[in-house]
XYZ file of N, CA and C in Angstrom:
687
model
N 0.814 -1.235 -0.010
C -0.041 -0.204 -0.059
C 0.773 1.061 0.188
N 0.535 1.992 -0.846
C 1.071 3.478 -1.207
C 1.171 4.316 0.421
N 2.368 4.696 1.331
C 2.165 5.351 2.492
C 1.485 6.525 2.146
N 0.706 7.284 3.154
C 0.166 8.365 2.398
C 1.109 9.834 2.742
N 0.898 10.813 2.391
C 1.605 11.835 2.006
C 0.893 12.910 3.384
N 1.673 13.167 4.591
C 0.978 13.725 5.612
C 1.918 14.189 6.144
N 1.458 15.241 7.646
C 3.035 15.703 8.297
C 2.862 15.254 9.393
N 2.858 14.296 9.456
C 3.109 13.571 10.766
C 4.633 12.961 10.667
N 5.172 13.361 11.361
C 6.559 12.575 11.278
C 6.914 11.482 12.152
N 8.061 11.192 11.220
C 8.758 9.644 11.671
C 8.959 9.895 13.334
N 8.660 9.202 13.983
C 9.750 9.430 15.222
C 10.643 8.244 15.247
N 11.748 8.078 15.237
C 12.784 7.001 15.544
C 13.778 7.142 16.439
N 13.806 6.534 17.074
C 14.884 6.336 18.464
C 16.018 5.192 18.072
N 17.557 5.474 18.934
C 18.488 4.655 18.998
C 18.339 2.710 18.273
N 17.231 2.901 19.220
C 16.849 1.397 19.117
C 16.479 1.178 18.346
N 15.150 1.812 17.669
C 14.297 1.597 16.388
C 15.689 1.625 15.223
N 17.021 2.533 15.191
C 17.458 2.503 14.047
C 18.571 1.146 14.698
N 19.190 0.945 15.451
C 19.358 -0.274 15.831
C 19.005 -1.690 15.316
N 17.947 -1.493 15.542
C 17.068 -3.050 14.891
C 16.809 -2.919 13.417
N 16.398 -1.701 12.658
C 17.102 -1.875 11.280
C 18.063 -1.861 11.070
N 18.878 -1.625 11.325
C 20.683 -1.635 10.930
C 20.756 -3.207 11.056
N 20.491 -4.044 12.459
C 20.370 -5.675 12.402
C 19.802 -6.271 11.408
N 18.491 -5.956 11.231
C 17.764 -6.380 9.718
C 18.869 -6.377 8.714
N 19.453 -5.184 8.391
C 20.119 -5.144 7.182
C 21.391 -6.176 7.435
N 22.193 -6.198 8.286
C 23.431 -6.930 8.458
C 22.893 -8.654 8.428
N 21.668 -8.683 9.080
C 21.158 -10.451 8.990
C 20.973 -10.637 7.381
N 20.244 -9.587 6.534
C 19.745 -10.030 5.525
C 20.967 -10.003 4.247
N 21.862 -9.476 4.637
C 23.286 -9.783 3.916
C 23.428 -10.925 3.277
N 23.109 -12.218 3.946
C 23.079 -14.044 3.578
C 22.249 -14.269 2.339
N 21.451 -13.103 1.549
C 20.685 -13.304 0.851
C 19.269 -14.046 0.577
N 19.152 -14.243 2.289
C 17.835 -14.974 2.642
C 16.554 -14.163 2.242
N 15.705 -14.427 1.281
C 14.454 -13.606 0.772
C 13.699 -13.180 2.234
N 13.281 -14.042 3.155
C 12.426 -13.268 4.223
C 13.235 -12.589 5.030
N 14.589 -12.716 5.232
C 15.138 -11.690 6.158
C 15.426 -10.146 5.033
N 15.476 -10.132 3.847
C 15.407 -8.997 3.155
C 13.894 -8.567 2.772
N 13.319 -8.940 2.943
C 11.789 -8.464 2.734
C 11.569 -8.127 4.422
N 11.627 -8.848 5.333
C 11.640 -7.818 6.644
C 12.271 -6.617 6.668
N 13.599 -6.754 6.094
C 14.335 -5.253 6.261
C 13.641 -3.981 5.266
N 12.904 -4.593 4.047
C 12.606 -3.610 3.179
C 11.172 -3.237 3.846
N 10.609 -3.941 4.573
C 9.422 -3.370 5.191
C 9.444 -2.180 6.393
N 10.688 -2.649 7.309
C 11.379 -1.512 8.001
C 11.331 -0.359 7.481
N 11.679 -0.411 6.440
C 12.383 1.100 6.124
C 11.350 1.690 4.605
N 10.446 0.861 4.084
C 9.751 1.231 3.178
C 9.290 2.603 3.098
N 8.328 2.750 4.504
C 7.763 3.982 4.392
C 8.689 5.466 4.472
N 9.740 5.341 5.014
C 10.958 6.242 4.692
C 11.166 6.667 3.900
N 11.570 5.362 3.100
C 12.235 5.334 1.399
C 10.973 6.348 0.379
N 9.637 5.733 0.756
C 8.883 6.691 0.066
C 8.546 7.951 0.581
N 8.100 8.329 1.402
C 8.056 9.614 1.482
C 9.145 10.758 1.230
N 10.710 9.564 1.604
C 11.923 10.976 1.076
C 11.737 11.317 -0.410
N 11.638 9.884 -1.436
C 11.456 10.067 -2.279
C 10.589 10.780 -3.462
N 9.393 10.751 -2.193
C 7.868 11.587 -2.621
C 8.170 13.221 -2.920
N 8.799 13.310 -1.341
C 9.057 14.601 -1.126
C 10.054 15.313 -2.252
N 11.225 14.558 -2.086
C 12.247 15.308 -2.990
C 12.553 15.411 -4.374
N 11.548 14.464 -5.184
C 11.041 14.166 -6.218
C 10.251 15.336 -6.649
N 9.101 15.432 -5.936
C 8.022 16.396 -5.835
C 7.242 15.387 -7.076
N 7.052 14.376 -6.924
C 5.883 13.547 -7.930
C 6.014 12.356 -7.328
N 4.418 12.375 -6.633
C 3.837 11.118 -6.052
C 3.758 9.733 -6.780
N 3.251 10.211 -8.427
C 2.821 9.460 -9.328
C 4.562 8.252 -9.522
N 5.666 9.028 -9.109
C 6.667 8.189 -9.555
C 7.312 7.441 -8.026
N 6.774 7.844 -6.915
C 6.873 7.268 -6.032
C 7.500 6.102 -5.559
N 6.487 5.009 -6.012
C 6.499 4.066 -5.798
C 7.382 2.986 -6.950
N 7.747 3.829 -8.136
C 8.868 3.247 -8.726
C 9.945 3.411 -8.482
N 10.440 4.577 -8.264
C 11.112 5.358 -7.605
C 11.754 4.249 -6.335
N 10.819 4.227 -5.289
C 10.961 3.518 -4.089
C 11.593 1.734 -4.528
N 10.776 1.348 -5.064
C 11.131 -0.398 -5.943
C 12.697 -0.057 -6.321
N 13.117 0.866 -7.233
C 14.281 1.147 -7.631
C 15.504 1.215 -6.820
N 15.253 2.178 -5.484
C 15.615 1.901 -4.540
C 16.402 0.736 -3.773
N 15.351 -0.125 -3.462
C 15.362 -1.505 -2.902
C 15.770 -2.174 -3.392
N 15.477 -2.132 -5.084
C 16.575 -3.305 -5.656
C 18.227 -2.642 -5.548
N 18.451 -1.462 -6.048
C 19.499 -1.323 -5.683
C 20.329 -1.276 -4.423
N 19.213 -1.184 -3.210
C 20.303 -1.863 -1.714
C 20.434 -2.645 -1.718
N 19.142 -4.039 -2.135
C 19.455 -5.066 -1.888
C 20.436 -6.069 -2.992
N 20.647 -5.234 -4.168
C 21.468 -5.402 -5.027
C 23.569 -5.335 -4.095
N 23.802 -4.245 -3.389
C 24.416 -4.231 -2.552
C 24.807 -4.182 -0.971
N 23.443 -5.300 -0.931
C 23.367 -5.123 0.686
C 24.580 -5.833 1.265
N 25.253 -6.831 0.749
C 26.260 -7.736 1.121
C 27.984 -6.886 1.272
N 27.784 -5.657 0.639
C 28.596 -4.887 1.114
C 28.217 -3.763 2.244
N 27.070 -3.744 2.646
C 26.671 -3.326 3.795
C 27.570 -3.611 5.312
N 28.258 -2.773 5.530
C 29.103 -3.408 7.057
C 28.648 -2.478 8.695
N 27.590 -1.767 8.569
C 27.011 -0.956 9.491
C 27.856 0.121 10.026
N 28.804 0.814 9.414
C 29.501 1.886 9.896
C 28.433 2.892 10.025
N 27.446 3.211 9.509
C 26.307 4.153 9.757
C 24.955 3.135 9.563
N 23.972 3.783 10.473
C 22.903 3.288 10.548
C 22.192 2.821 8.970
N 21.377 1.514 8.784
C 20.799 1.497 7.651
C 19.758 2.141 7.364
N 19.521 3.330 7.991
C 18.514 4.036 7.559
C 19.335 5.329 6.857
N 20.332 5.577 7.078
C 21.265 6.717 6.316
C 21.824 5.698 5.587
N 22.365 4.699 5.398
C 22.407 4.169 4.090
C 21.787 3.737 3.276
N 20.352 3.793 3.229
C 19.726 3.480 2.207
C 19.151 4.703 1.918
N 18.906 5.679 2.153
C 18.535 6.952 2.222
C 19.472 7.701 1.439
N 20.572 7.327 1.208
C 21.539 7.646 0.268
C 21.702 7.310 -0.894
N 21.133 6.000 -0.778
C 21.106 5.369 -2.100
C 19.927 5.611 -2.610
N 18.603 6.354 -2.017
C 17.489 7.382 -2.500
C 18.012 8.425 -2.970
N 18.578 9.080 -2.318
C 18.739 10.309 -2.768
C 19.978 10.440 -4.251
N 20.725 9.352 -4.689
C 21.054 8.941 -5.607
C 20.173 8.295 -6.904
N 19.183 8.104 -6.420
C 17.745 7.201 -7.490
C 17.087 8.252 -7.682
N 17.119 9.447 -6.920
C 16.243 10.326 -7.561
C 16.992 11.552 -8.441
N 18.282 11.511 -8.123
C 19.162 12.628 -8.444
C 19.178 11.781 -10.378
N 19.288 10.436 -10.358
C 19.521 9.865 -11.786
C 18.162 9.807 -12.211
N 17.121 9.689 -11.574
C 15.839 9.989 -12.009
C 15.655 11.115 -12.896
N 15.994 12.492 -11.975
C 15.757 13.811 -12.503
C 16.730 13.726 -13.437
N 17.501 13.306 -13.851
C 18.658 13.852 -14.628
C 18.022 12.803 -16.397
N 17.859 12.043 -15.929
C 17.085 10.978 -16.971
C 15.715 11.409 -17.618
N 15.010 12.297 -16.869
C 13.634 12.766 -16.861
C 14.061 14.555 -17.911
N 15.294 14.857 -17.388
C 15.416 16.050 -18.029
C 16.090 15.921 -19.607
N 16.584 14.650 -19.902
C 17.146 14.607 -20.929
C 16.199 13.769 -21.950
N 15.143 13.193 -21.382
C 14.347 12.912 -22.277
C 12.789 13.569 -22.888
N 12.864 13.500 -23.968
C 11.611 14.739 -24.566
C 10.625 14.158 -23.801
N 9.537 15.208 -23.598
C 8.526 15.140 -22.993
C 7.468 14.879 -24.149
N 6.465 13.473 -24.097
C 5.824 13.126 -24.808
C 4.290 13.788 -24.497
N 3.807 13.962 -23.141
C 2.925 14.026 -22.885
C 2.549 15.147 -21.531
N 1.677 16.040 -21.641
C 1.205 16.610 -20.313
C 0.370 15.844 -19.019
N 1.348 15.921 -17.509
C 0.228 15.054 -16.680
C -0.220 16.418 -15.562
N -0.772 15.911 -15.135
C -1.689 17.052 -13.871
C -0.315 17.294 -12.884
N -0.312 17.890 -12.274
C 0.853 18.373 -11.280
C 0.836 17.434 -10.077
N 2.009 17.365 -9.721
C 1.585 16.206 -8.577
C 1.211 16.009 -6.906
N 0.616 17.758 -7.060
C -0.301 17.432 -5.650
C -1.519 17.472 -6.213
N -2.113 17.769 -7.435
C -3.475 16.965 -7.446
C -3.421 15.473 -7.741
N -2.324 15.186 -8.385
C -2.567 13.610 -8.195
C -2.433 12.623 -7.296
N -1.887 13.942 -6.266
C -1.438 13.120 -4.863
C -3.186 13.164 -4.359
N -3.582 14.160 -4.461
C -5.045 14.191 -4.021
C -6.148 13.439 -4.216
N -5.713 13.046 -5.719
C -6.678 11.789 -6.647
C -5.899 10.467 -6.309
N -5.198 10.265 -5.293
C -4.936 8.768 -5.276
C -4.428 8.335 -3.711
N -4.800 9.559 -3.048
C -4.484 9.125 -1.453
C -6.004 9.748 -0.610
N -5.955 8.854 0.327
C -7.208 8.670 1.169
C -7.476 10.416 2.311
N -8.302 10.925 2.012
C -8.434 12.381 2.385
C -8.734 12.049 4.142
N -9.322 11.097 4.530
C -9.447 10.842 5.994
C -8.717 10.656 6.852
N -7.117 10.509 6.368
C -5.973 9.853 6.959
C -5.868 11.913 7.703
N -5.225 11.720 9.157
C -5.118 12.640 9.920
C -3.874 13.321 9.284
N -4.155 14.780 8.976
C -2.901 15.334 8.720
C -2.652 15.459 7.091
N -3.368 14.815 6.610
C -3.137 14.514 4.772
C -3.548 15.966 4.480
N -4.342 16.633 4.865
C -4.740 18.248 3.843
C -3.450 19.127 3.980
N -2.653 19.101 5.407
C -1.312 19.740 5.608
C -0.574 19.269 5.001
N -0.322 17.723 4.965
C 0.778 17.141 3.895
C 0.682 17.708 2.865
N -0.575 17.693 1.953
C -0.277 18.608 0.512
C -0.327 19.423 0.342
N -0.423 21.140 1.545
C -0.438 21.929 1.529
C 1.126 22.273 1.923
N 2.070 21.142 2.540
C 3.218 21.338 2.658
C 4.277 20.910 1.611
N 3.676 19.932 0.989
C 4.566 19.573 -0.027
C 4.526 20.591 -1.210
N 3.394 21.213 -1.436
C 3.247 22.537 -2.395
C 4.348 23.725 -1.933
N 4.404 23.690 -1.106
C 5.063 24.574 -0.294
C 6.974 24.208 -0.595
N 7.104 23.320 -0.101
C 8.295 22.217 -0.415
C 8.769 22.744 -1.880
N 7.999 22.872 -3.067
C 8.491 23.334 -4.192
C 9.076 24.530 -4.874
N 8.438 25.670 -3.571
C 9.250 26.723 -4.010
C 10.413 27.001 -3.086
N 11.026 26.455 -2.412
C 12.339 26.562 -2.080
C 13.145 25.555 -2.550
N 14.786 25.757 -2.539
C 15.968 25.853 -3.051
C 15.493 23.897 -2.897
N 16.278 23.343 -3.703
C 16.541 21.399 -3.494
C 17.142 21.164 -2.560
N 18.303 22.059 -2.348
C 19.310 21.600 -1.058
C 18.487 21.798 0.320
N 17.763 22.913 0.397
C 17.176 23.215 1.514
C 16.277 22.149 1.858
N 15.176 22.260 0.696
C 14.064 21.274 0.902
C 14.673 19.453 1.304
N 15.807 19.164 0.997
C 16.229 18.138 0.687
C 16.713 18.074 2.702
N 17.516 18.878 3.283
C 18.200 19.064 4.739
C 16.401 19.059 5.407
N 15.404 19.962 5.059
C 13.915 19.874 5.743
C 13.552 18.755 6.064
N 13.042 18.018 4.478
C 12.567 16.569 4.220
C 13.222 15.656 5.709
N 15.146 15.405 5.295
C 15.883 14.684 6.245
C 15.146 14.690 7.693
N 15.212 16.157 8.495
C 15.492 16.299 9.789
C 13.968 16.278 10.181
N 13.272 17.386 10.009
C 12.041 17.611 9.732
C 10.963 16.583 9.427
N 10.929 15.798 8.506
C 9.337 15.054 8.389
C 10.251 13.528 8.533
N 11.130 13.107 8.143
C 11.643 11.866 8.450
C 12.530 11.738 9.700
N 12.882 12.848 10.562
C 13.352 12.523 12.204
C 15.276 12.300 12.065
N 15.449 12.321 10.884
C 16.960 11.950 10.754
C 17.445 13.206 12.116
N 18.939 12.772 12.832
C 19.369 13.357 13.301
C 20.200 14.638 12.610
N 20.622 15.804 12.757
C 21.526 16.395 11.976
C 22.662 15.813 11.397
N 23.369 14.760 12.273
C 24.588 14.192 11.766
C 24.215 13.129 10.889
N 23.169 12.201 11.239
C 23.128 11.604 9.573
C 22.538 12.321 8.511
N 21.614 13.054 8.509
C 21.593 13.870 7.559
C 22.522 14.120 6.852
N 23.882 15.109 7.485
C 24.617 15.393 7.012
C 25.409 14.306 6.699
N 25.601 13.198 6.816
C 25.903 11.742 5.945
C 25.584 11.428 4.599
N 23.778 11.487 5.139
C 23.128 11.117 3.897
C 23.403 11.703 2.360
N 23.370 13.768 2.994
C 23.709 14.590 2.030
C 25.127 14.830 1.646
N 25.913 14.258 2.575
C 27.674 14.277 2.347
C 28.111 16.041 2.190
N 27.822 16.312 3.596
C 28.037 17.740 3.575
C 28.044 18.371 5.200
N 28.533 19.481 5.142
C 28.718 19.397 6.789
C 27.581 19.556 7.907
N 27.313 19.393 9.062
C 26.458 19.250 9.713
C 26.184 20.755 9.865
N 27.228 21.774 10.013
C 26.552 23.182 10.087
C 25.834 23.640 8.871
N 25.686 23.275 7.856
C 25.459 23.301 6.281
C 23.660 22.726 6.507
N 24.025 21.741 6.665
C 22.480 21.299 7.121
C 21.624 21.976 8.356
N 22.358 22.450 9.361
C 21.328 22.988 10.269
C 21.281 24.574 9.357
N 22.088 25.316 9.140
C 21.670 26.520 7.896
C 20.558 26.354 6.965
N 20.571 24.889 6.268
C 19.521 24.929 5.129
C 18.124 24.754 5.549
N 18.081 23.960 7.087
C 16.954 23.803 7.835
C 16.385 24.865 8.272
N 17.145 25.698 8.626
C 16.871 26.855 9.523
C 16.195 27.974 8.276
N 16.726 28.029 7.483
C 16.262 29.059 6.063
C 15.304 28.354 5.528
N 14.906 26.866 5.692
C 13.693 26.304 4.580
C 12.779 26.564 5.816
N 13.002 26.506 6.981
C 11.871 26.737 8.060
C 11.111 28.071 7.889
N 12.301 29.343 7.848
C 12.205 30.479 7.943
C 10.853 31.164 6.575
N 11.196 30.174 5.431
C 10.833 30.499 4.338
C 9.323 29.825 4.609
N 9.106 28.419 4.509
C 8.141 28.377 4.493
C 7.064 28.889 5.868
N 7.752 29.240 6.976
C 6.647 30.033 8.134
C 6.252 31.297 7.178
N 6.693 31.643 6.527
C 6.587 33.290 6.148
C 5.672 32.970 4.853
N 5.842 31.889 4.049
C 4.754 31.746 3.012
C 3.386 31.062 3.623
N 3.408 30.332 4.689
C 2.218 29.713 5.676
C 1.609 31.090 6.331
N 1.957 32.073 6.683
C 1.387 33.322 7.466
C 0.972 34.414 7.012
N 1.796 34.390 6.095
C 1.674 35.865 4.642
C 0.381 35.504 4.033
N -0.846 36.691 4.656
C -2.214 36.270 4.162
C -2.369 37.861 3.849
N -1.427 38.422 3.435
C -1.779 39.782 2.820
C -2.328 39.823 1.233
N -3.377 40.654 1.499
C -3.710 40.391 -0.028
C -3.227 40.529 -1.311
N -3.319 40.406 -2.382
C -2.289 41.106 -3.264
C -3.108 42.189 -3.872
N -2.262 43.713 -3.933
C -2.712 44.806 -4.068
C -3.371 44.326 -5.807
N -4.516 45.397 -5.547
C -5.306 45.708 -7.460
C -5.692 46.942 -7.037
N -6.159 47.394 -8.139
C -6.607 48.705 -8.556
C -8.071 48.982 -9.030
N -8.790 47.916 -8.606
C -10.260 47.553 -8.587
C -10.447 47.324 -7.408
N -12.028 47.560 -6.889
C -12.413 47.451 -5.650
C -13.102 45.486 -5.714
N -12.379 45.031 -4.826
C -13.141 43.637 -4.827
C -14.528 43.228 -4.292
N -15.096 42.212 -4.645
C -16.361 42.381 -3.869
C -16.036 41.882 -2.820
N -16.868 41.944 -1.726
C -16.523 41.141 -0.105
C -16.526 40.296 -0.470
N -15.695 39.669 0.590
C -15.213 37.950 0.529
C -16.331 37.524 1.875
N -16.907 36.016 1.520
C -17.912 35.556 1.960
C -17.197 35.459 3.757
N -18.075 35.298 4.734
C -17.215 34.928 6.085
C -16.400 33.561 5.926
N -17.472 32.734 4.949
C -16.621 31.237 4.846
C -15.786 30.783 4.271
N -14.934 31.840 3.222
C -14.371 31.903 2.470
C -12.819 31.704 2.976
N -11.858 30.643 2.586
C -10.471 30.746 3.268
C -9.879 31.660 2.786
N -8.717 32.259 3.901
C -7.801 33.203 3.319
C -6.318 32.340 2.439
N -6.274 33.445 1.777
C -5.097 33.143 0.427
C -3.890 34.090 0.968
N -2.969 33.299 0.625
C -1.467 34.540 0.826
C -1.575 34.963 -0.768
N -0.186 35.635 -0.443
C -0.006 36.528 -2.258
C 0.310 35.682 -2.993
N 0.519 34.259 -3.103
C 0.882 33.505 -3.981
C -0.230 32.601 -4.248
N -1.305 33.256 -3.610
C -2.563 32.459 -3.827
C -2.965 30.653 -3.683
N -2.350 30.541 -2.426
C -2.312 29.329 -1.761
C -3.339 29.574 -0.750
N -4.245 28.414 -0.655
C -5.052 28.409 0.563
C -4.335 28.244 1.910
N -4.337 29.256 2.334
C -3.782 28.967 3.899
C -4.250 27.937 5.126
N -3.381 26.774 5.068
C -3.414 25.797 5.847
C -3.837 25.850 7.120
N -4.471 24.777 7.764
C -4.439 24.771 9.439
C -3.230 25.412 10.028
N -3.929 25.830 11.012
C -2.882 26.267 12.109
C -1.977 25.166 12.754
N -2.379 23.999 12.536
C -1.469 22.738 13.121
C -0.134 22.582 12.142
N -0.398 23.217 10.789
C 0.781 22.913 9.901
C 1.830 24.290 10.510
N 1.441 25.805 10.527
C 2.215 26.398 11.362
C 2.960 26.029 12.870
N 2.357 25.450 13.403
C 2.718 25.318 14.983
C 4.207 24.262 14.457
N 3.999 22.788 13.483
C 4.629 21.813 13.189
C 6.329 22.229 12.757
N 6.198 23.890 12.538
C 7.141 24.292 11.429
C 7.475 25.146 12.628
N 7.483 25.419 13.816
C 7.653 26.789 14.681
C 8.389 25.645 16.047
């Protein structure tokens, strides 16, 4: 089942990371059942990461499958020097980059719905945090890829800054700076409800109409703002 795109953060502990790392080490012998347990333990994290990073939920399932094919193919070389989660997210990052490069080099043959619309059509709306998940996903596309990736890893997937730095392959201070700048930008976009300037008199807004920010987006629930602060 495809994971839901929500704002609910993944909570990990040293014990849970140690367990997934143990599963990865156990699966190095090629046993299919052990490999399946390892894949199930990390599938949600990988799917959410590639979905947000690629900004394409329609491709997330295929990308996730590609990530695990690559990971299982090189699992015999995994030595546990980093957590299995950090290791597989590094593979996921390379997989998304390869996919984007391939897509950029390939002529576009048809037009598709934007990925937010696709997500709304394929995900269950009764899942807690769904609407805010779509709002956050849309906002994330407005910030630079470097800041978006750092924010996703630390704030949505719950990676410690040190592990995120390992995944991205940059200094931990750079990760902290990118996350701080991303959070500032997102909060500004979420709380900016100033109406656009106009030379004509707009009709009165019905009391039940949602507020929009200057970029024309519907302001999400206050829970999303709270989650970013």
